Amino acid sequence: MTTKLLRFLDEIIERDEPMTISEAVNIWTSLIADFSLVKGDLEKRMKANPGDESLKAELTEMEGHYLEIHQVMKEVFEPGGYFEKIGAYDKNGIK
Amino acid sequence: MKRNYLFIWMLLLVGVVEAASGSSAGVMSLYFNNHLFVDFLIFLGFFIIVTQSVFKDTFGGGLPIALGLILSISIGGYFYKTGLALGDFGPIALLIVSLIVLVMIVNKLKDYSFWVIILSAVGVIGLMLVGLKMNILPDSVNNLLKSVIVIVCIILVLLSVYKIIKLRHDNRDVAAKKKADVADAADAAAVAAAAAKKADVADAADAAEAGDEAAVEAGFAVKEVRQKMNLINYTSNSNNPVNSNKLKKDVILLEGKIKELEVNSDEKKRLIVLLQVILGKKYKFIINKLTNEVDKFVEGYGKKYSVVLYQEQSDFDFLNKEATEEAKVLHEKMDELKDLGLLSGENVNTVLAVAEEVHKKINLVDLYRAIAVNYIGLVVKITELSHNLSHYEDYETLKNYVKVLEEEIQELGVQQSEKDRLNAFLQNISDMKYNSMIQKLTKKVDDFIGSSAGRYGVVEGRDSDSLTRNKAEAEVLREKIDKLRNLRIKFGENAAAAWVLLGRFIKEKAESGPRSSFQRPKEVSAETPVEGKKNLKVVLTKIKKIFTKS
């Protein structure tokens, strides 16, 4: 989770305009990449310390957050989701 | 009608009086005491009726009466001279009279039920015969039995009288109800016409008024009129084309009712036209609604999904094209519908069938939604794959997952060209993985060679044979690496085999040769795991906040 991503999210929260579709897709793919790195690192540590239950719990918790983010991102694209509600489209396509 | 019944009532009265008196003299003795006068009256009535019916048109009213009177006096004089009486004709003559009475009763009561007729006939004739003291019943039959027969006949007559009265009463109610129904029908028609006008179907209203007048004249029952009113309300209120099945059923029902009506064919035609006019309005309403939906589909959903799917509309617009093509077909169907004449039952069914088909097509929007969601999901999976390649320790797992994704791509409801693009995307990611592995392996081998060669170099001269041997092995290894680099790797068996062979080779060399200084390069993580865990939670919170802000 880079500082850049967190700062970017803060900017979106602060500004008046809602998140755009391309921003959401970028954040989503960025999260996938970041999570895979962090997860990989954690798994290596688990391999090195097989008896360390705290690492396992940490991974489980991380995966829980990650899946929840996944679900949220998926729902916003679905019919009746965030982007449809905010009218992110007009007859010419993306606004 | 009253005069017909008067005859029956007179007979009944005679019979009842006679039976009640119980006298053996009674009417017959009265007749035989005055038979000349009675016969004269009978002949007078008979001849006047006959002469009037024969000569009235030729000689007017007066002459036939005079002629009847003359004939009556003449035959009365003849009976006086000869001493004959009509009553002398005996039981046979009166039996004939009884049969005539029976026929009259049946004729007059033919509108009543069978049992009323039977009861009336038996009662009346029985009373008449008994009352007239005909010798139908022999003298051996005692008076008690005769009295019982009379009483039975009286009961039968009273029963039949009761039934007749009851039936007449019921018929009066039915007639009144029918009259009221006709009035209701008129009211219903007026309401129906008003409803139709309200729904901006002025033509239908006019036709409804005209048609309903015809319906009233023809005794069109209130049920049918109300049904029609419901249809008019249906045409003005219903906005769901899916209900066209109900409409079709209503139409078929009403058409059947119209055909069954006992009116002339012109009236039926008028009603059919009325029905079709109303239906025409409904079809136009349906068509307009469908047209709007098609327009919405064309202008909105097609483009919208192309944007969602590809982010850059210029890159891929096949869905947009597909949607446009679909919409074009729909519009053509709409034009066909609009051109159809709506004045026959066949066209009605055609219109409804096509309308339903069109509506199904419009449901493609939902299909596109589903495809879009699937597509996004697949793209995400492939993206995940590209970032998680390092998790795949062996090629078999990777290959299997790639196969799963390939199958999902094939099942996706998009054009083949788009499937090819996704496959290419997947292939590129796999190639990336292979290239990455090759690079990693190369680096490992280089490190191994460098380390070994360096170490061997340091000890050069001490063990030249060993150095030479290791250098030669290192050269072989490098050749293999070069070959690997030149391999065309495609989801490949080659890459998997290379990975296995190289891994084994390095392992063997590392274990059998001098101790290698090779260390696996440390992979740099963007964040420490603790920060990652913490930040993931923060990201989740922030994302939720963003998506609930609006």
XYZ file of C-alpha atoms in Angstrom:
645
model
C 0.000 0.000 0.000
C 1.982 2.947 -1.194
C 1.775 6.351 0.346
C 0.870 7.595 -3.083
C -2.258 5.457 -3.168
C -3.353 6.531 0.282
C -2.782 10.154 -0.592
C -4.742 9.695 -3.776
C -7.662 8.263 -1.832
C -7.529 11.212 0.562
C -7.691 13.607 -2.349
C -10.799 11.896 -3.663
C -12.401 12.044 -0.237
C -11.632 15.718 0.113
C -12.734 16.878 -3.293
C -16.343 17.502 -4.332
C -16.376 15.329 -7.424
C -17.041 11.613 -7.035
C -14.569 8.966 -8.049
C -14.484 8.286 -11.786
C -14.543 4.900 -13.410
C -10.968 5.060 -14.634
C -9.781 6.132 -11.173
C -11.580 3.175 -9.649
C -10.046 0.747 -12.129
C -6.572 2.190 -11.516
C -6.968 1.943 -7.758
C -8.253 -1.591 -8.091
C -5.351 -2.845 -10.220
C -2.879 -0.965 -8.048
C -4.288 -2.666 -4.974
C -3.947 -6.047 -6.620
C -0.282 -5.412 -7.333
C 0.478 -4.023 -3.876
C -1.347 -6.773 -2.079
C 0.435 -9.482 -4.025
C 3.787 -8.012 -2.979
C 2.854 -7.726 0.681
C 1.270 -11.144 0.693
C 4.311 -12.682 -0.968
C 6.596 -11.152 1.608
C 4.429 -12.361 4.446
C 4.297 -15.843 3.040
C 8.062 -15.963 2.877
C 8.239 -15.037 6.520
C 5.716 -17.730 7.326
C 7.817 -20.227 5.454
C 10.835 -19.194 7.407
C 8.917 -19.357 10.693
C 6.407 -22.168 10.294
C 5.367 -22.135 13.923
C 4.567 -18.445 14.062
C 0.796 -18.302 14.422
C 0.736 -14.518 14.520
C 1.946 -14.371 10.930
C -0.814 -16.734 9.885
C -3.401 -14.640 11.673
C -1.984 -11.542 10.059
C -2.276 -13.072 6.614
C -5.836 -14.176 7.290
C -6.756 -10.676 8.418
C -5.094 -9.132 5.383
C -6.861 -11.469 3.036
C -10.145 -10.599 4.731
C -9.579 -6.900 4.097
C -8.448 -7.584 0.577
C -11.515 -9.654 -0.255
C -13.745 -6.999 1.216
C -12.113 -4.368 -0.946
C -12.594 -6.677 -3.897
C -16.276 -7.042 -3.115
C -16.768 -3.298 -2.720
C -15.029 -2.609 -6.009
C -17.070 -5.253 -7.776
C -20.366 -3.940 -6.467
C -19.752 -0.389 -7.609
C -19.663 -1.560 -11.213
C -22.736 -3.717 -11.002
C -26.253 -2.600 -11.993
C -27.645 -0.245 -9.408
C -24.161 0.273 -8.031
C -22.260 3.438 -7.202
C -21.436 4.456 -10.761
C -24.933 4.022 -11.998
C -26.292 5.985 -9.058
C -23.985 8.959 -9.486
C -24.792 9.027 -13.194
C -21.259 8.374 -14.283
C -22.485 7.877 -17.812
C -24.402 9.886 -20.289
C -25.584 8.999 -23.746
C -22.101 9.631 -25.119
C -20.523 7.232 -22.684
C -18.266 8.173 -19.817
C -18.551 11.705 -18.522
C -103.529 -13.646 -23.722
C -106.161 -12.952 -21.088
C -108.981 -14.150 -23.318
C -107.214 -17.456 -23.833
C -107.004 -18.011 -20.144
C -110.615 -16.902 -19.685
C -111.744 -19.993 -21.497
C -109.745 -22.230 -19.196
C -110.958 -20.389 -16.128
C -114.543 -20.773 -17.224
C -114.110 -24.489 -17.637
C -112.437 -24.694 -14.293
C -115.236 -22.722 -12.687
C -117.846 -24.954 -14.190
C -116.060 -28.063 -13.081
C -115.417 -26.769 -9.587
C -119.021 -25.609 -9.102
C -120.317 -28.850 -10.485
C -118.021 -31.000 -8.432
C -118.621 -28.972 -5.309
C -122.395 -29.170 -5.705
C -122.260 -32.962 -5.843
C -125.579 -32.856 -7.684
C -126.339 -35.372 -10.359
C -128.438 -32.852 -12.216
C -126.053 -29.984 -12.418
C -125.016 -28.515 -15.686
C -126.207 -31.366 -17.859
C -129.742 -31.232 -16.551
C -129.689 -27.495 -16.983
C -128.598 -28.044 -20.586
C -131.178 -30.647 -21.434
C -133.915 -28.516 -19.915
C -132.904 -25.624 -22.126
C -131.078 -27.347 -24.967
C -132.838 -25.447 -27.739
C -131.649 -22.116 -26.420
C -128.150 -23.369 -25.600
C -127.789 -25.074 -28.970
C -128.962 -21.908 -30.690
C -126.327 -19.865 -28.840
C -123.667 -22.372 -29.801
C -124.727 -22.374 -33.436
C -125.005 -18.616 -33.428
C -121.427 -18.244 -32.143
C -120.152 -20.888 -34.503
C -121.778 -19.549 -37.682
C -120.993 -15.921 -36.974
C -117.316 -16.816 -36.504
C -117.323 -18.923 -39.669
C -119.162 -16.414 -41.857
C -117.082 -13.532 -40.548
C -113.839 -15.293 -41.255
C -115.031 -16.274 -44.747
C -116.951 -13.213 -45.944
C -115.625 -10.288 -43.920
C -113.067 -9.230 -46.532
C -115.646 -9.498 -49.319
C -118.831 -8.062 -47.737
C -117.626 -6.124 -44.719
C -118.771 -6.648 -41.069
C -122.609 -6.540 -41.178
C -123.510 -9.126 -43.823
C -121.534 -12.050 -42.336
C -123.199 -11.472 -38.931
C -126.615 -11.461 -40.577
C -125.732 -14.571 -42.509
C -124.530 -16.306 -39.307
C -127.740 -15.314 -37.551
C -129.863 -16.718 -40.387
C -127.978 -19.985 -40.432
C -128.247 -20.299 -36.636
C -131.971 -19.733 -36.653
C -132.385 -22.222 -39.494
C -130.471 -25.015 -37.791
C -132.111 -24.168 -34.443
C -135.484 -24.584 -36.156
C -134.397 -27.905 -37.607
C -133.314 -29.155 -34.133
C -136.633 -27.937 -32.698
C -138.601 -29.842 -35.310
C -136.597 -33.055 -35.036
C -136.093 -32.846 -31.248
C -132.357 -33.250 -31.626
C -129.888 -31.712 -29.209
C -126.157 -31.293 -29.436
C -125.845 -33.185 -26.185
C -127.285 -36.191 -27.945
C -124.094 -36.697 -29.778
C -123.004 -38.421 -26.640
C -119.747 -39.201 -24.966
C -117.812 -39.412 -28.255
C -118.673 -35.871 -29.154
C -117.706 -34.613 -25.733
C -114.573 -36.680 -25.856
C -113.667 -34.837 -29.048
C -114.443 -31.607 -27.273
C -112.195 -32.703 -24.416
C -109.375 -33.426 -26.844
C -109.873 -30.005 -28.389
C -109.714 -28.531 -24.913
C -106.549 -30.527 -24.262
C -104.946 -29.248 -27.456
C -105.943 -25.722 -26.519
C -104.482 -26.083 -23.087
C -101.228 -27.443 -24.477
C -101.069 -24.647 -27.043
C -101.780 -21.955 -24.517
C -99.410 -23.323 -21.948
C -96.606 -24.314 -24.306
C -94.310 -21.708 -22.778
C -94.665 -23.376 -19.405
C -92.981 -26.484 -18.154
C -94.109 -29.988 -19.106
C -95.525 -30.798 -15.713
C -97.576 -27.642 -15.550
C -99.195 -28.616 -18.836
C -99.909 -32.147 -17.694
C -101.319 -31.031 -14.362
C -103.485 -28.427 -15.987
C -104.774 -30.758 -18.686
C -105.562 -33.657 -16.390
C -107.166 -31.402 -13.798
C -109.259 -29.373 -16.211
C -110.429 -32.272 -18.325
C -111.082 -34.402 -15.308
C -113.184 -31.706 -13.694
C -114.977 -31.043 -16.913
C -115.865 -34.676 -17.493
C -116.887 -35.284 -13.937
C -118.713 -31.964 -13.739
C -120.645 -32.653 -16.915
C -121.717 -36.027 -15.541
C -120.459 -37.891 -18.493
C -120.907 -41.562 -18.195
C -117.227 -42.087 -18.249
C -117.466 -43.371 -14.724
C -119.883 -46.289 -14.556
C -122.749 -46.219 -12.128
C -121.142 -48.992 -10.168
C -118.525 -46.534 -9.036
C -119.839 -45.178 -5.864
C -120.133 -41.546 -5.020
C -117.253 -41.683 -2.543
C -114.829 -42.734 -5.238
C -116.223 -40.083 -7.560
C -115.731 -37.517 -4.850
C -112.140 -38.637 -4.356
C -111.485 -38.319 -8.069
C -113.009 -34.867 -8.052
C -110.900 -33.833 -5.085
C -107.756 -35.115 -6.778
C -108.677 -33.189 -9.903
C -109.291 -30.056 -7.878
C -105.911 -30.455 -6.174
C -104.281 -30.908 -9.562
C -105.953 -27.818 -10.897
C -105.027 -25.768 -7.863
C -101.461 -27.025 -8.116
C -101.261 -26.125 -11.763
C -102.799 -22.720 -11.067
C -100.203 -22.135 -8.380
C -97.401 -23.143 -10.723
C -98.715 -20.985 -13.510
C -98.947 -17.991 -11.202
C -95.462 -18.638 -9.859
C -93.993 -19.014 -13.307
C -95.654 -15.845 -14.502
C -94.299 -14.035 -11.483
C -90.761 -15.316 -12.155
C -90.987 -14.369 -15.793
C -92.048 -10.885 -14.794
C -88.939 -10.624 -12.597
C -86.713 -11.857 -15.405
C -88.248 -9.363 -17.783
C -87.757 -6.566 -15.273
C -84.171 -7.650 -14.696
C -83.520 -7.787 -18.393
C -84.915 -4.318 -18.736
C -82.701 -3.160 -15.900
C -79.720 -4.927 -17.458
C -80.284 -3.147 -20.694
C -80.359 0.095 -18.753
C -77.186 -0.971 -16.968
C -75.656 -1.801 -20.289
C -76.412 1.675 -21.485
C -74.879 3.112 -18.316
C -71.868 0.864 -18.652
C -71.465 1.911 -22.234
C -71.588 5.557 -21.239
C -68.983 4.988 -18.531
C -66.870 3.012 -20.959
C -67.079 5.753 -23.503
C -66.116 8.318 -20.862
C -63.149 6.189 -19.797
C -62.038 5.856 -23.369
C -62.318 9.592 -23.941
C -60.401 10.253 -20.792
C -57.641 8.032 -22.104
C -57.464 10.073 -25.248
C -59.072 7.427 -27.373
C -61.768 9.573 -28.828
C -62.257 7.365 -31.831
C -62.676 4.344 -29.659
C -65.176 6.227 -27.542
C -67.272 7.189 -30.521
C -67.160 3.688 -31.776
C -67.931 2.435 -28.297
C -71.002 4.635 -28.121
C -72.233 3.459 -31.473
C -71.399 -0.107 -30.730
C -73.047 0.001 -27.366
C -76.228 1.372 -28.819
C -76.232 -1.596 -31.092
C -75.512 -3.810 -28.155
C -78.483 -2.414 -26.249
C -80.761 -2.844 -29.216
C -79.639 -6.389 -29.607
C -80.150 -7.124 -25.959
C -76.392 -7.316 -25.396
C -76.051 -8.530 -21.836
C -74.479 -6.296 -19.253
C -71.685 -8.763 -18.656
C -70.298 -8.359 -22.133
C -70.628 -4.610 -22.015
C -68.830 -4.454 -18.722
C -66.182 -6.710 -20.143
C -65.758 -4.284 -22.958
C -65.566 -1.428 -20.507
C -62.824 -3.312 -18.710
C -60.998 -3.666 -21.962
C -61.216 0.047 -22.592
C -59.934 0.738 -19.124
C -57.255 -1.817 -19.777
C -56.208 -0.049 -22.937
C -55.956 3.255 -21.147
C -54.393 2.087 -17.910
C -52.131 -0.809 -18.724
C -48.629 0.146 -19.698
C -47.047 -3.243 -19.534
C -46.677 -4.937 -22.893
C -46.047 -8.216 -21.134
C -49.768 -8.238 -20.400
C -50.420 -8.632 -24.081
C -51.301 -12.270 -23.431
C -54.166 -11.121 -21.256
C -55.195 -8.665 -23.910
C -55.154 -11.408 -26.511
C -57.336 -13.615 -24.342
C -59.792 -10.774 -23.753
C -59.966 -10.100 -27.448
C -60.572 -13.719 -28.343
C -63.263 -13.899 -25.666
C -64.995 -10.786 -26.891
C -64.781 -11.867 -30.499
C -66.410 -15.142 -29.522
C -69.175 -13.283 -27.684
C -69.816 -11.064 -30.651
C -70.057 -14.040 -32.988
C -72.539 -15.727 -30.676
C -74.819 -12.693 -30.577
C -78.219 -13.139 -32.154
C -78.011 -10.029 -34.242
C -77.568 -9.531 -37.917
C -74.125 -9.607 -39.454
C -73.989 -5.820 -39.847
C -74.284 -5.345 -36.120
C -71.611 -7.966 -35.556
C -69.336 -6.158 -37.963
C -69.905 -2.910 -36.120
C -68.956 -4.516 -32.849
C -65.885 -6.154 -34.346
C -64.779 -2.813 -35.756
C -65.309 -1.234 -32.360
C -63.171 -3.902 -30.777
C -60.438 -3.505 -33.334
C -60.406 0.269 -32.968
C -59.870 -0.114 -29.249
C -57.179 -2.697 -29.836
C -55.534 -0.467 -32.395
C -55.111 2.156 -29.705
C -53.623 -0.419 -27.395
C -51.191 -1.662 -30.012
C -50.082 1.834 -30.824
C -49.526 2.396 -27.127
C -47.476 -0.789 -26.884
C -45.504 0.054 -29.990
C -44.753 3.555 -28.759
C -43.590 2.198 -25.450
C -41.406 -0.415 -27.095
C -39.978 2.194 -29.436
C -39.014 4.335 -26.470
C -37.325 1.388 -24.839
C -35.406 0.642 -28.002
C -34.285 4.255 -28.245
C -33.185 4.162 -24.652
C -31.334 0.951 -25.343
C -29.574 2.418 -28.354
C -28.626 5.716 -26.787
C -27.741 4.484 -23.355
C -26.796 0.971 -22.618
C -24.713 0.022 -25.629
C -22.296 2.898 -25.216
C -22.364 2.723 -21.480
C -21.179 -0.857 -21.423
C -18.556 -0.298 -24.032
C -17.120 2.390 -21.743
C -17.302 0.235 -18.653
C -15.641 -2.648 -20.351
C -12.826 -1.004 -22.146
C -12.357 2.360 -20.472
C -11.188 3.723 -23.781
C -14.070 3.695 -26.142
C -11.861 4.158 -29.171
C -10.039 0.904 -28.469
C -12.982 -1.447 -28.488
C -16.406 -0.646 -29.637
C -17.673 -3.983 -30.797
C -20.335 -4.075 -28.125
C -21.396 -0.673 -29.156
C -21.594 -1.861 -32.737
C -23.439 -4.977 -31.660
C -25.906 -2.945 -29.682
C -26.387 -0.621 -32.618
C -26.976 -3.542 -34.948
C -29.449 -5.034 -32.515
C -31.201 -1.739 -32.212
C -31.373 -1.420 -35.975
C -33.146 -4.766 -36.180
C -35.497 -3.685 -33.427
C -36.293 -0.463 -35.226
C -37.056 -2.382 -38.400
C -39.458 -4.546 -36.453
C -41.059 -1.449 -35.028
C -41.556 -0.096 -38.536
C -43.120 -3.387 -39.572
C -45.456 -3.165 -36.622
C -46.414 0.382 -37.438
C -47.194 -0.553 -41.036
C -49.493 -3.413 -40.074
C -53.194 -2.908 -40.540
C -54.855 -3.570 -37.240
C -58.334 -4.471 -38.332
C -58.244 -8.210 -38.346
C -57.740 -10.903 -35.791
C -54.777 -12.389 -37.618
C -52.899 -9.119 -37.512
C -53.737 -8.721 -33.877
C -51.960 -11.951 -33.082
C -49.048 -11.072 -35.335
C -48.600 -7.711 -33.678
C -48.679 -9.201 -30.230
C -46.262 -11.970 -31.177
C -43.799 -9.537 -32.709
C -44.203 -7.157 -29.786
C -43.310 -9.935 -27.379
C -40.310 -10.855 -29.479
C -39.163 -7.260 -29.497
C -39.577 -7.055 -25.777
C -37.399 -10.108 -25.344
C -34.748 -8.449 -27.478
C -34.843 -5.423 -25.273
C -34.100 -7.665 -22.354
C -30.686 -8.026 -23.954
C -29.803 -5.028 -21.838
C -29.788 -7.320 -18.845
C -27.686 -9.778 -20.762
C -25.161 -7.074 -21.556
C -25.055 -6.113 -17.920
C -24.250 -9.688 -16.988
C -21.627 -9.945 -19.714
C -20.091 -6.679 -18.609
C -19.828 -7.860 -15.033
C -18.342 -11.177 -16.140
C -15.939 -9.392 -18.410
C -14.741 -7.098 -15.652
C -14.376 -10.070 -13.356
C -12.287 -11.891 -15.927
C -10.066 -8.906 -16.587
C -9.517 -8.564 -12.849
C -8.616 -12.242 -12.579
C -6.079 -11.959 -15.374
C -4.657 -8.796 -13.844
C -4.364 -10.572 -10.546
C -2.604 -13.384 -12.304
C -0.089 -10.990 -13.771
C 0.732 -9.601 -10.345
C 0.676 -12.872 -8.513
C 2.830 -14.861 -10.873
C 5.505 -15.158 -8.240
C 3.073 -17.215 -6.173
C 3.109 -19.973 -8.724
C 5.978 -22.155 -7.661
C 5.558 -24.564 -10.501
C 4.267 -24.391 -14.001
C 1.646 -27.038 -13.595
C -0.412 -24.912 -11.219
C 0.039 -21.888 -13.405
C -0.853 -23.841 -16.503
C -3.987 -25.231 -14.916
C -5.139 -21.826 -13.788
C -4.460 -20.412 -17.229
C -6.578 -23.197 -18.703
C -9.422 -22.318 -16.357
C -9.215 -18.714 -17.438
C -9.119 -19.762 -21.075
C -12.337 -21.716 -20.585
C -13.969 -18.752 -18.893
C -12.977 -16.588 -21.810
C -14.520 -19.033 -24.269
C -17.768 -19.092 -22.294
C -17.979 -15.330 -22.189
C -20.848 -13.973 -24.274
C -18.799 -11.619 -26.414
C -17.594 -11.662 -29.984
C -14.772 -13.991 -30.995
C -12.435 -11.100 -31.735
C -12.809 -9.924 -28.153
C -12.169 -13.426 -26.852
C -8.999 -13.486 -28.954
C -7.904 -10.237 -27.368
C -8.398 -11.581 -23.878
C -6.535 -14.739 -24.783
C -3.692 -12.686 -26.152
C -3.679 -10.725 -22.907
C -3.479 -13.943 -20.957
C -0.772 -15.285 -23.241
C 1.282 -12.140 -22.778
C 1.030 -12.462 -19.016
C 2.132 -16.077 -19.226
C 4.994 -15.083 -21.484
C 5.930 -12.429 -18.965
C 6.114 -15.090 -16.358
C 8.272 -17.298 -18.546
C 10.536 -14.437 -19.504
C 10.778 -13.446 -15.890
C 11.711 -16.987 -14.979
C 14.282 -17.183 -17.724
C 15.829 -13.940 -16.577
C 15.823 -15.116 -13.024
C 17.391 -18.384 -13.999
C 19.952 -16.676 -16.141
C 20.887 -14.462 -13.273
C 21.173 -17.425 -10.996
C 23.334 -19.269 -13.478
C 25.476 -16.183 -14.085
C 25.905 -15.746 -10.352
C 26.802 -19.389 -10.034
C 29.265 -19.292 -12.863
C 30.759 -16.011 -11.712
C 31.105 -17.188 -8.164
C 32.419 -20.571 -9.069
C 34.722 -19.246 -11.735
C 36.021 -16.578 -9.352
C 36.603 -19.054 -6.661
C 38.185 -21.409 -9.046
C 40.220 -18.524 -10.409
C 41.591 -17.789 -6.951
C 42.792 -21.295 -6.587
C 43.973 -21.439 -10.143
C 47.144 -23.410 -10.484
C 46.435 -25.436 -7.449
C 43.837 -27.537 -9.153
C 43.998 -26.822 -12.808
C 42.110 -29.917 -13.740
C 39.257 -28.966 -11.484
C 39.304 -25.429 -12.820
C 39.309 -26.647 -16.361
C 36.498 -29.037 -15.638
C 34.427 -26.376 -13.959
C 35.098 -23.883 -16.696
C 33.983 -26.396 -19.256
C 30.856 -27.105 -17.279
C 30.255 -23.416 -16.964
C 30.506 -23.038 -20.706
C 28.000 -25.840 -21.225
C 25.694 -24.208 -18.764
C 25.899 -20.881 -20.539
C 25.121 -22.535 -23.833
C 22.070 -24.032 -22.300
C 21.042 -20.660 -21.011
C 21.475 -19.160 -24.459
C 19.337 -21.867 -25.911
C 16.721 -21.174 -23.326
C 16.721 -17.509 -24.211
C 16.116 -18.389 -27.830
C 13.300 -20.751 -27.070
C 9.934 -19.768 -28.377
C 7.947 -20.024 -25.178
C 4.236 -20.476 -25.531
C 2.345 -21.667 -22.502
C 4.885 -23.905 -22.746
C 5.972 -27.269 -22.204
C 9.398 -25.957 -23.174
C 9.441 -23.421 -20.392
C 8.292 -25.938 -17.858
C 10.866 -28.435 -19.018
C 13.550 -25.745 -19.026
C 12.631 -24.708 -15.529
C 12.845 -28.257 -14.273
C 16.075 -29.062 -16.067
C 17.792 -25.881 -15.053
C 16.661 -26.130 -11.486
C 17.949 -29.636 -11.291
C 21.199 -28.696 -12.977
C 21.872 -25.782 -10.635
C 20.973 -27.826 -7.626
C 23.309 -30.611 -8.669
C 26.120 -28.218 -9.360
C 25.656 -26.367 -6.132
C 25.627 -29.530 -4.111
C 28.382 -31.396 -5.915
C 30.768 -28.544 -6.724
C 32.647 -26.184 -4.475
C 30.391 -24.182 -2.180
C 28.649 -21.555 -4.150
C 28.500 -17.987 -3.015
C 25.197 -17.744 -4.876
C 22.512 -16.105 -2.835
C 19.067 -15.641 -4.074
C 18.594 -11.942 -4.650
C 16.377 -10.383 -2.050
C 13.019 -9.327 -3.385
C 12.152 -5.857 -2.423
C 8.766 -5.365 -0.835
C 6.962 -2.083 -1.219
C 5.930 -2.132 2.393
C 6.671 -4.177 5.422
C 3.918 -6.707 6.203
C 2.820 -4.782 9.265
C 2.393 -1.618 7.262
C 0.664 -3.617 4.573
C -1.829 -5.013 7.018
C -2.462 -1.662 8.580
C -2.702 0.127 5.272
C -5.072 -2.399 3.758
C -7.508 -1.630 6.528
C -7.044 2.073 5.957
C -7.575 1.631 2.224
C -10.755 -0.320 2.850
C -12.075 2.406 5.145
C -11.237 5.114 2.684
C -12.794 3.282 -0.250
C -15.987 2.678 1.687
C -16.046 6.321 2.628
C -15.684 7.354 -1.009
C -18.431 5.086 -2.268
C -20.870 6.066 0.416
C -20.172 9.770 0.130
C -22.715 10.446 -2.562
